Structure formats: structure tokens, C-alpha cells
Amino acid sequence: MSSYPPSSPAQPTTLRQRLAGLRGPAVPPRPLDARALAALAANPGCGRRALLDGAGVDKNALATALGSPAAFGQSQFAIVRGNSFEAKVKGDGGAELLRLVHAHLDPAAEPPGAGAHVPDLTAAGPEGRSARTALALREATAAKAWTLLDHPMLALEVAGSPAYLEPDAVVVHPDGRWTVVEIKSFPMIDGAADAAKVGAAARQAAVYVLALEKTAGKLAGAEVGHTVLLVCPKDFSNLPTASPVDIRRERSVTRRQLDRLTRVEELAAALPEGISFDPATRTAEELVEAVSAVDAAYAPECLAACELAFHCRDRARTTGAVTALGRSVRGELGALTTVEEALAAASGAGCAEDPTAAALHRAARLRAEALESAAGVGA
């Protein structure tokens, strides 16, 4: 008779354990930030990015191991310049920052004075900091006084996985309104900044607003403003100036796109057992196989937003996928998903009942007739 106790039934693997196995048990998860969430919301059909971001996989290290590294992020000089400018804006207890918020967004309120609150948001871990931020927002709303929250921590559930976000600042007005402040180091020349950079900042701020709304919904008298304040250097100096940015459209689009994301547990459950994206324990061939097991939705816009974009582009080109030509082309071609199918349809070899194939064939005929006519005129 065995002296060992009977073995207990295997315990089901939790989602946390499953995601840890995907990135590598010894690898700490990479936190999701607002920039990553904005990029994820811009391409909600990409299950590959949703899973990798949800699992906290280091996509930069993964792309390097796959042989398709992508250079992302600011230069060290830009980071130092940005940190220096932010420190200047928030100096003296945030007096200048609060003055800008008052002047641009709430001029009818009592001006912020020396008694404006700047609560300490220190706590252990992102969960602790998020709870401390929620408490500070509650206290500031009840106090009905100007309050500056410096780098608060906000929580937002994305595809069933928690994300912790850290805006530059959140200001609580005396009337209980909460305003997100984005501090950027790019210049605002003659009162206007680069439109592309402002758009990117607005999409990031929309993510912060969505996270704040979760907390505001639990507090009486709290309201999240849909106009954020963008603070930048004035002209070519280091002096701060500001401009209000209405982010209602970006908020609506981001909310809708995040809601469309497939939940992380569904994506993880569809993967084979034992799969991992850990470059330290897997060969390049194994990583290619692992990445290929998750559907992607590549588009040229990914090159500016995702570390795996070059790998996905190479795969799209290898398979002749029309996604490599852009979302607009992909949308126009309907059921024709490869360049080979589109060329076949143009030559008349496509399905006659497919309206897209018929339209391509007609366009090819008209083009050929136009070229033949032009050649005849030239002769």
C-alpha cells in the first residue's frame, strides 16, 4: 500500500497564470500606457496586438528576436528636455499650471491661490497608487477647492485585462469638474502646434478621460471635462503656454474601438498549450510559429505605432495580402484578400457573380481601351 497521499485533481489554470506563461514566468509584465491603448484602439481587429499587450509581452524584445526590430520612443535628449519642461510647468506647487487651467478653462471661478492642494499620491504598486488616486479625487471633490494631482494612477479595463495609466496631471476645479492636462515638449508657435502631434495627444488624453469617468461615476458631484488642456513651450522658448483641446470625438471613437476588442482570455484560450513569446527561452523559429498562431490585422499605419509592424508587413507581403496596400484598398476589394486574387479578377478569371471582381474586370478593360486609344493618337 502506498504511503503517498492520493494525488489531487489538476487545478485549472487561471488567466493570470496563462498570461504569465505566454510572456515567460520570470518576465515581469510590461504595463499598458495611454499611447499603446490609443494605438490598440486604432486597430481593434488585431488580435495579435491585443493578446501581446494584454499579456504584458515586451514587443520590442520580441521583434528583435524575430529579426525585425523597430526603433520606437523618444531620443534621450527629447526625454530630458520634456522632463525639464514638465518640472518647470509644475514648479512652485503647480502655480503656473493651475493658472493656465483657470485662464483657459474656468475663468469665472475663483483664481487658484497659495492654498491649492497638491496631495501626496505615493503608494505601493499600481493597485495601491490607483486606490490612493481615487481617494484623493474623492477628497478634492468634497473640498470644493483647486487641487492638482501630479502623475495620478488611473485604472481601466481593456479586453478583460486591467491597465494602469499615468497622465501628466489631473486638476480638480472648485465645482467638482476634473480636467486632464497633457504636457508636451513640442512647441506651440503663434498659438498653434503641429496638427499630427496635437491629434496624438488628444487620443492619449481620451484614454485618460475614459479611465477617469469610471471613478467619477461613483462620486456625487464629480464630472470629467471633455476639454483637456494641452501645455507646450511657447514659440521657441521654454515658457509654457496652453490651448484647450476638445476630445469628445476621440473619446467616442476610442470607447467604441476598445469595446470591440476581443477579450484576452478568448485569444489565450485559442492558442496551443505550451506556446510562449519569451525570447529568452524560445528560438527564433519557435517565436515565429507562436506569433503566427495569433491573427493580425496589419495596415501601413501600424509602422508608426507597433513594434511588430515590420514583421507583420513582411508576412503580409510574403502571402500577398492586400492589407499591405492599406485599409482603404482592403475595404474596396471586399472578399478578394490577396493581390493574386485581385489580379485574377481584373483579368476576368474571377467569380462572375462577385460584384467586386466584375468591377475590377470592367476597370481593367476600360484602362486597356484608354491606353490603346492614347497609343493610336500618339501614332
Coordinates of N, CA and C in Angstrom, one line a residue, residues 13 63 100 147 185 198 232 234 285 331 343 374:
T13 N -5.9 26.3 -14.8 CA -5.0 27.4 -15.0 C -5.8 28.7 -15.0
A63 N 10.2 41.6 -31.3 CA 10.5 42.0 -32.6 C 12.0 41.8 -33.0
L100 N -2.9 78.4 -15.8 CA -3.2 78.2 -17.1 C -4.6 77.5 -17.2
T147 N -7.3 71.7 -6.9 CA -6.4 70.6 -6.5 C -5.7 70.1 -7.7
S185 N 6.5 68.5 -25.0 CA 7.7 69.4 -25.3 C 7.8 69.9 -26.7
V198 N -0.8 67.2 -32.1 CA -2.0 67.5 -31.2 C -3.0 66.4 -31.3
C232 N 2.4 73.4 -23.8 CA 3.6 73.3 -24.6 C 4.5 74.5 -24.4
K234 N 6.1 77.9 -25.5 CA 5.7 79.0 -26.4 C 6.8 79.3 -27.4
E285 N 12.7 30.4 -34.6 CA 11.7 29.7 -35.3 C 10.4 29.4 -34.5
G331 N -10.7 47.6 -47.9 CA -12.1 47.7 -47.9 C -12.8 47.7 -49.2
L343 N -5.7 40.4 -59.0 CA -5.2 40.5 -60.4 C -5.9 39.5 -61.3
A374 N -5.0 56.0 -76.6 CA -3.9 57.0 -76.4 C -2.7 56.7 -77.3

